[in-house]
């Protein structure tokens, strides 16, 4: 595939744990990207991302699952270090990073508890499910907060984000290692369809050129997956009989 061509990477989780982690990663990215909170639209987008983050992290033992995976990855690094010609410095760097993230996460307060306990976040969360329910007359407290000095709001936001840093760092390290655990391989679909095995994989990654205007619809769980390719123009778009793309089973 031509490297000069702009491409897009699609990701599909192959188990519920990875699905949850990708959703948490998305919420964290949104909350960090939306700073500063200098308008009602930006603030509501942040509070919506925070509410989604709270909901996702409430559904399971996120901290314990990540700590277990950090320990698992450290053991895997020890095995890699025994391989001939292993890059010991690189492996040691990864190992030290995972240990640091594990200690920080294990000693951190309960995940998202500081967000749940915050008055303004709690007030806004109650209104987010109501269409147009966050107008100034619905949330005078939020209206007042948005008119405080930017420094005050920046400090409040910094406190919210600081409490999420142990989780963000640990999850970021794990997902980075997961994504780097497999290289992309060139394959092709036939009549818009592709299927294969993914024994032991947690994440499926697909890379296609943007100008194809084609996206994947993936169904997969544990050891097998199937991909149906669709065109953005459902009426007139054409899917090539043989569609080249790249895939990585991580």
CSV table of C-alpha atoms in Angstrom, one decimal, residues 35-246:
chain,number,residue,atom,x,y,z
A,35,UNK,CA,-9.8,22.4,28.0
A,36,UNK,CA,-10.2,25.2,28.6
A,37,UNK,CA,-13.8,25.4,29.6
A,38,UNK,CA,-14.4,28.9,28.3
A,39,UNK,CA,-17.9,28.5,26.9
A,40,UNK,CA,-21.2,26.7,27.5
A,41,UNK,CA,-20.8,24.3,24.5
A,42,UNK,CA,-17.2,23.3,25.6
A,43,UNK,CA,-18.3,22.9,29.2
A,44,UNK,CA,-21.4,20.7,28.3
A,45,UNK,CA,-19.2,18.6,26.1
A,46,UNK,CA,-16.8,18.1,29.0
A,47,UNK,CA,-19.6,17.2,31.5
A,48,UNK,CA,-21.1,14.8,29.0
A,49,UNK,CA,-17.7,13.0,28.6
A,50,UNK,CA,-17.3,13.0,32.3
A,51,UNK,CA,-20.8,11.5,32.8
A,52,UNK,CA,-20.0,8.8,30.2
A,53,UNK,CA,-16.7,8.1,31.9
A,54,UNK,CA,-18.4,7.6,35.3
A,55,UNK,CA,-20.9,5.3,33.8
A,56,UNK,CA,-18.3,3.1,32.1
A,57,UNK,CA,-16.0,2.9,35.1
A,58,UNK,CA,-19.0,2.0,37.3
A,59,UNK,CA,-19.8,-1.2,35.3
A,60,UNK,CA,-16.8,-3.3,36.4
A,61,UNK,CA,-13.7,-3.7,38.4
A,62,UNK,CA,-11.6,-1.4,36.1
A,63,UNK,CA,-8.8,-0.8,38.5
A,64,UNK,CA,-8.3,-4.5,39.4
A,65,UNK,CA,-8.5,-5.6,35.8
A,66,UNK,CA,-5.8,-3.0,34.7
A,67,UNK,CA,-3.6,-3.9,37.7
A,68,UNK,CA,-3.8,-7.6,36.7
A,69,UNK,CA,-2.9,-6.8,33.1
A,70,UNK,CA,0.0,-4.6,34.2
A,71,UNK,CA,1.4,-7.6,36.2
A,72,UNK,CA,0.8,-9.9,33.2
A,73,UNK,CA,2.6,-7.6,30.8
A,74,UNK,CA,5.6,-7.3,33.2
A,75,UNK,CA,5.9,-11.1,33.3
A,76,UNK,CA,5.7,-11.2,29.5
A,77,UNK,CA,8.6,-8.7,29.4
A,78,UNK,CA,10.7,-10.9,31.6
A,79,UNK,CA,10.2,-13.7,29.1
A,80,UNK,CA,11.1,-11.4,26.2
A,81,UNK,CA,14.3,-10.4,28.1
A,82,UNK,CA,15.4,-14.1,27.9
A,83,UNK,CA,15.3,-14.2,24.2
A,84,UNK,CA,18.6,-14.0,22.2
A,85,UNK,CA,19.5,-10.6,21.0
A,86,UNK,CA,16.7,-9.0,23.1
A,87,UNK,CA,17.0,-5.2,23.5
A,88,UNK,CA,17.5,-5.2,27.3
A,89,UNK,CA,17.5,-1.4,27.6
A,90,UNK,CA,14.1,-1.2,25.8
A,91,UNK,CA,12.6,-4.0,27.7
A,92,UNK,CA,13.8,-2.6,31.0
A,93,UNK,CA,12.3,0.8,30.1
A,94,UNK,CA,8.9,-0.8,29.4
A,95,UNK,CA,9.1,-2.8,32.6
A,96,UNK,CA,10.0,0.3,34.8
A,97,UNK,CA,7.1,2.2,33.2
A,98,UNK,CA,4.6,-0.5,34.0
A,99,UNK,CA,5.8,-0.9,37.6
A,100,UNK,CA,5.5,2.9,38.1
A,101,UNK,CA,2.0,2.9,36.6
A,102,UNK,CA,1.0,0.0,38.7
A,103,UNK,CA,2.1,1.6,42.0
A,104,UNK,CA,0.5,4.9,41.1
A,105,UNK,CA,-2.8,3.2,40.2
A,106,UNK,CA,-2.9,0.9,43.2
A,107,UNK,CA,-2.4,3.8,45.7
A,108,UNK,CA,-4.8,6.2,43.9
A,109,UNK,CA,-8.2,7.0,45.4
A,110,UNK,CA,-11.3,5.2,44.0
A,111,UNK,CA,-11.6,5.8,40.3
A,112,UNK,CA,-13.9,8.7,39.4
A,113,UNK,CA,-15.1,9.2,43.0
A,114,UNK,CA,-13.9,12.8,43.0
A,115,UNK,CA,-16.0,13.4,39.9
A,116,UNK,CA,-19.1,11.9,41.5
A,117,UNK,CA,-18.6,13.9,44.7
A,118,UNK,CA,-18.3,17.2,42.8
A,119,UNK,CA,-21.4,19.4,43.1
A,120,UNK,CA,-21.3,21.0,39.7
A,121,UNK,CA,-20.7,17.7,37.9
A,122,UNK,CA,-23.5,16.0,39.9
A,123,UNK,CA,-25.9,18.8,39.1
A,124,UNK,CA,-25.2,18.8,35.3
A,125,UNK,CA,-25.3,15.0,35.1
A,126,UNK,CA,-28.9,15.1,36.3
A,127,UNK,CA,-29.9,17.2,33.3
A,128,UNK,CA,-27.9,15.7,30.5
A,129,UNK,CA,-30.5,13.1,29.6
A,130,UNK,CA,-33.1,15.9,29.1
A,131,UNK,CA,-33.1,17.4,25.6
A,132,UNK,CA,-32.0,21.0,25.9
A,133,UNK,CA,-32.0,20.5,29.7
A,134,UNK,CA,-28.9,22.5,30.4
A,135,UNK,CA,-30.0,26.0,29.5
A,136,UNK,CA,-29.2,28.8,31.8
A,137,UNK,CA,-32.7,28.8,33.4
A,138,UNK,CA,-32.4,25.1,34.1
A,139,UNK,CA,-28.9,25.3,35.6
A,140,UNK,CA,-28.4,28.7,37.2
A,141,UNK,CA,-25.5,27.2,39.2
A,142,UNK,CA,-23.7,26.3,36.0
A,143,UNK,CA,-24.5,29.7,34.5
A,144,UNK,CA,-22.9,31.3,37.6
A,145,UNK,CA,-19.9,29.0,37.4
A,146,UNK,CA,-19.3,29.9,33.7
A,147,UNK,CA,-19.1,33.5,34.6
A,148,UNK,CA,-16.4,33.1,37.2
A,149,UNK,CA,-12.9,34.0,36.2
A,150,UNK,CA,-11.1,31.7,33.8
A,151,UNK,CA,-8.4,31.1,36.4
A,152,UNK,CA,-11.0,29.7,38.9
A,153,UNK,CA,-12.4,27.4,36.2
A,154,UNK,CA,-9.0,26.3,35.1
A,155,UNK,CA,-8.0,25.4,38.6
A,156,UNK,CA,-11.2,23.4,39.1
A,157,UNK,CA,-10.7,21.5,35.8
A,158,UNK,CA,-7.0,20.8,36.7
A,159,UNK,CA,-8.2,19.2,39.9
A,160,UNK,CA,-10.7,17.0,38.0
A,161,UNK,CA,-8.1,15.9,35.5
A,162,UNK,CA,-5.3,15.3,38.0
A,163,UNK,CA,-7.4,12.8,39.8
A,164,UNK,CA,-7.7,10.8,36.6
A,165,UNK,CA,-4.0,10.8,35.7
A,166,UNK,CA,-3.1,7.5,37.4
A,167,UNK,CA,-5.7,5.7,35.4
A,168,UNK,CA,-4.9,7.6,32.2
A,169,UNK,CA,-1.2,6.8,32.4
A,170,UNK,CA,-1.7,3.1,33.2
A,171,UNK,CA,-4.4,2.5,30.5
A,172,UNK,CA,-2.3,4.5,28.0
A,173,UNK,CA,0.7,2.2,28.6
A,174,UNK,CA,-1.3,-1.0,28.3
A,175,UNK,CA,-3.1,0.1,25.1
A,176,UNK,CA,0.2,1.3,23.6
A,177,UNK,CA,1.8,-2.1,24.2
A,178,UNK,CA,-1.3,-3.8,22.8
A,179,UNK,CA,-1.3,-1.8,19.6
A,180,UNK,CA,2.4,-2.4,19.1
A,181,UNK,CA,2.2,-6.1,19.8
A,182,UNK,CA,1.3,-6.9,16.1
A,183,UNK,CA,2.4,-5.5,12.8
A,184,UNK,CA,0.1,-4.6,9.9
A,185,UNK,CA,0.0,-7.2,7.1
A,186,UNK,CA,-1.3,-6.6,3.6
A,187,UNK,CA,-4.4,-8.6,2.7
A,188,UNK,CA,-7.4,-8.2,0.5
A,189,UNK,CA,-11.2,-8.8,0.7
A,190,UNK,CA,-13.3,-10.5,-1.9
A,191,UNK,CA,-16.6,-9.0,-2.9
A,192,UNK,CA,-16.5,-6.8,0.1
A,193,UNK,CA,-16.0,-9.6,2.6
A,194,UNK,CA,-13.1,-10.9,4.7
A,195,UNK,CA,-12.8,-13.4,7.6
A,196,UNK,CA,-10.1,-15.0,9.5
A,197,UNK,CA,-9.0,-16.4,12.9
A,198,UNK,CA,-7.7,-14.2,15.7
A,199,UNK,CA,-6.8,-16.8,18.4
A,200,UNK,CA,-5.6,-15.1,21.6
A,201,UNK,CA,-6.0,-11.6,20.1
A,202,UNK,CA,-7.7,-8.7,22.0
A,203,UNK,CA,-7.9,-6.0,19.4
A,204,UNK,CA,-8.4,-6.0,15.6
A,205,UNK,CA,-6.9,-3.0,13.7
A,206,UNK,CA,-7.6,-2.2,10.1
A,207,UNK,CA,-5.9,0.4,7.9
A,208,UNK,CA,-7.5,1.7,4.7
A,209,UNK,CA,-6.8,4.7,2.5
A,210,UNK,CA,-9.1,7.6,3.2
A,211,UNK,CA,-9.9,8.2,-0.4
A,212,UNK,CA,-11.5,4.8,-0.8
A,213,UNK,CA,-14.5,6.2,1.1
A,214,UNK,CA,-14.9,2.7,2.4
A,215,UNK,CA,-15.3,1.6,6.0
A,216,UNK,CA,-15.5,-1.8,7.8
A,217,UNK,CA,-18.4,-3.3,9.7
A,218,UNK,CA,-16.8,-5.9,12.0
A,219,UNK,CA,-18.3,-8.7,13.9
A,220,UNK,CA,-15.9,-10.7,16.0
A,221,UNK,CA,-15.4,-12.3,19.4
A,222,UNK,CA,-12.5,-14.2,20.8
A,223,UNK,CA,-11.0,-16.4,18.1
A,224,UNK,CA,-12.9,-15.5,14.9
A,225,UNK,CA,-13.9,-12.3,13.1
A,226,UNK,CA,-15.7,-11.3,9.9
A,227,UNK,CA,-15.5,-8.0,8.1
A,228,UNK,CA,-18.1,-6.5,5.7
A,229,UNK,CA,-16.8,-3.4,3.8
A,230,UNK,CA,-19.3,-0.7,3.0
A,231,UNK,CA,-19.1,2.5,0.9
A,232,UNK,CA,-20.1,5.9,2.3
A,233,UNK,CA,-22.4,6.3,-0.7
A,234,UNK,CA,-24.7,3.4,-0.1
A,235,UNK,CA,-26.6,3.9,-3.4
A,236,UNK,CA,-23.9,4.6,-5.9
A,237,UNK,CA,-20.6,3.7,-4.2
A,238,UNK,CA,-18.7,0.7,-5.6
A,239,UNK,CA,-16.8,-1.9,-3.5
A,240,UNK,CA,-14.0,-3.4,-5.6
A,241,UNK,CA,-14.1,-7.2,-6.2
A,242,UNK,CA,-10.7,-7.3,-4.6
A,243,UNK,CA,-10.1,-4.6,-2.0
A,244,UNK,CA,-6.5,-4.3,-0.6
A,245,UNK,CA,-6.1,-3.2,3.0
A,246,UNK,CA,-3.9,-3.9,6.0
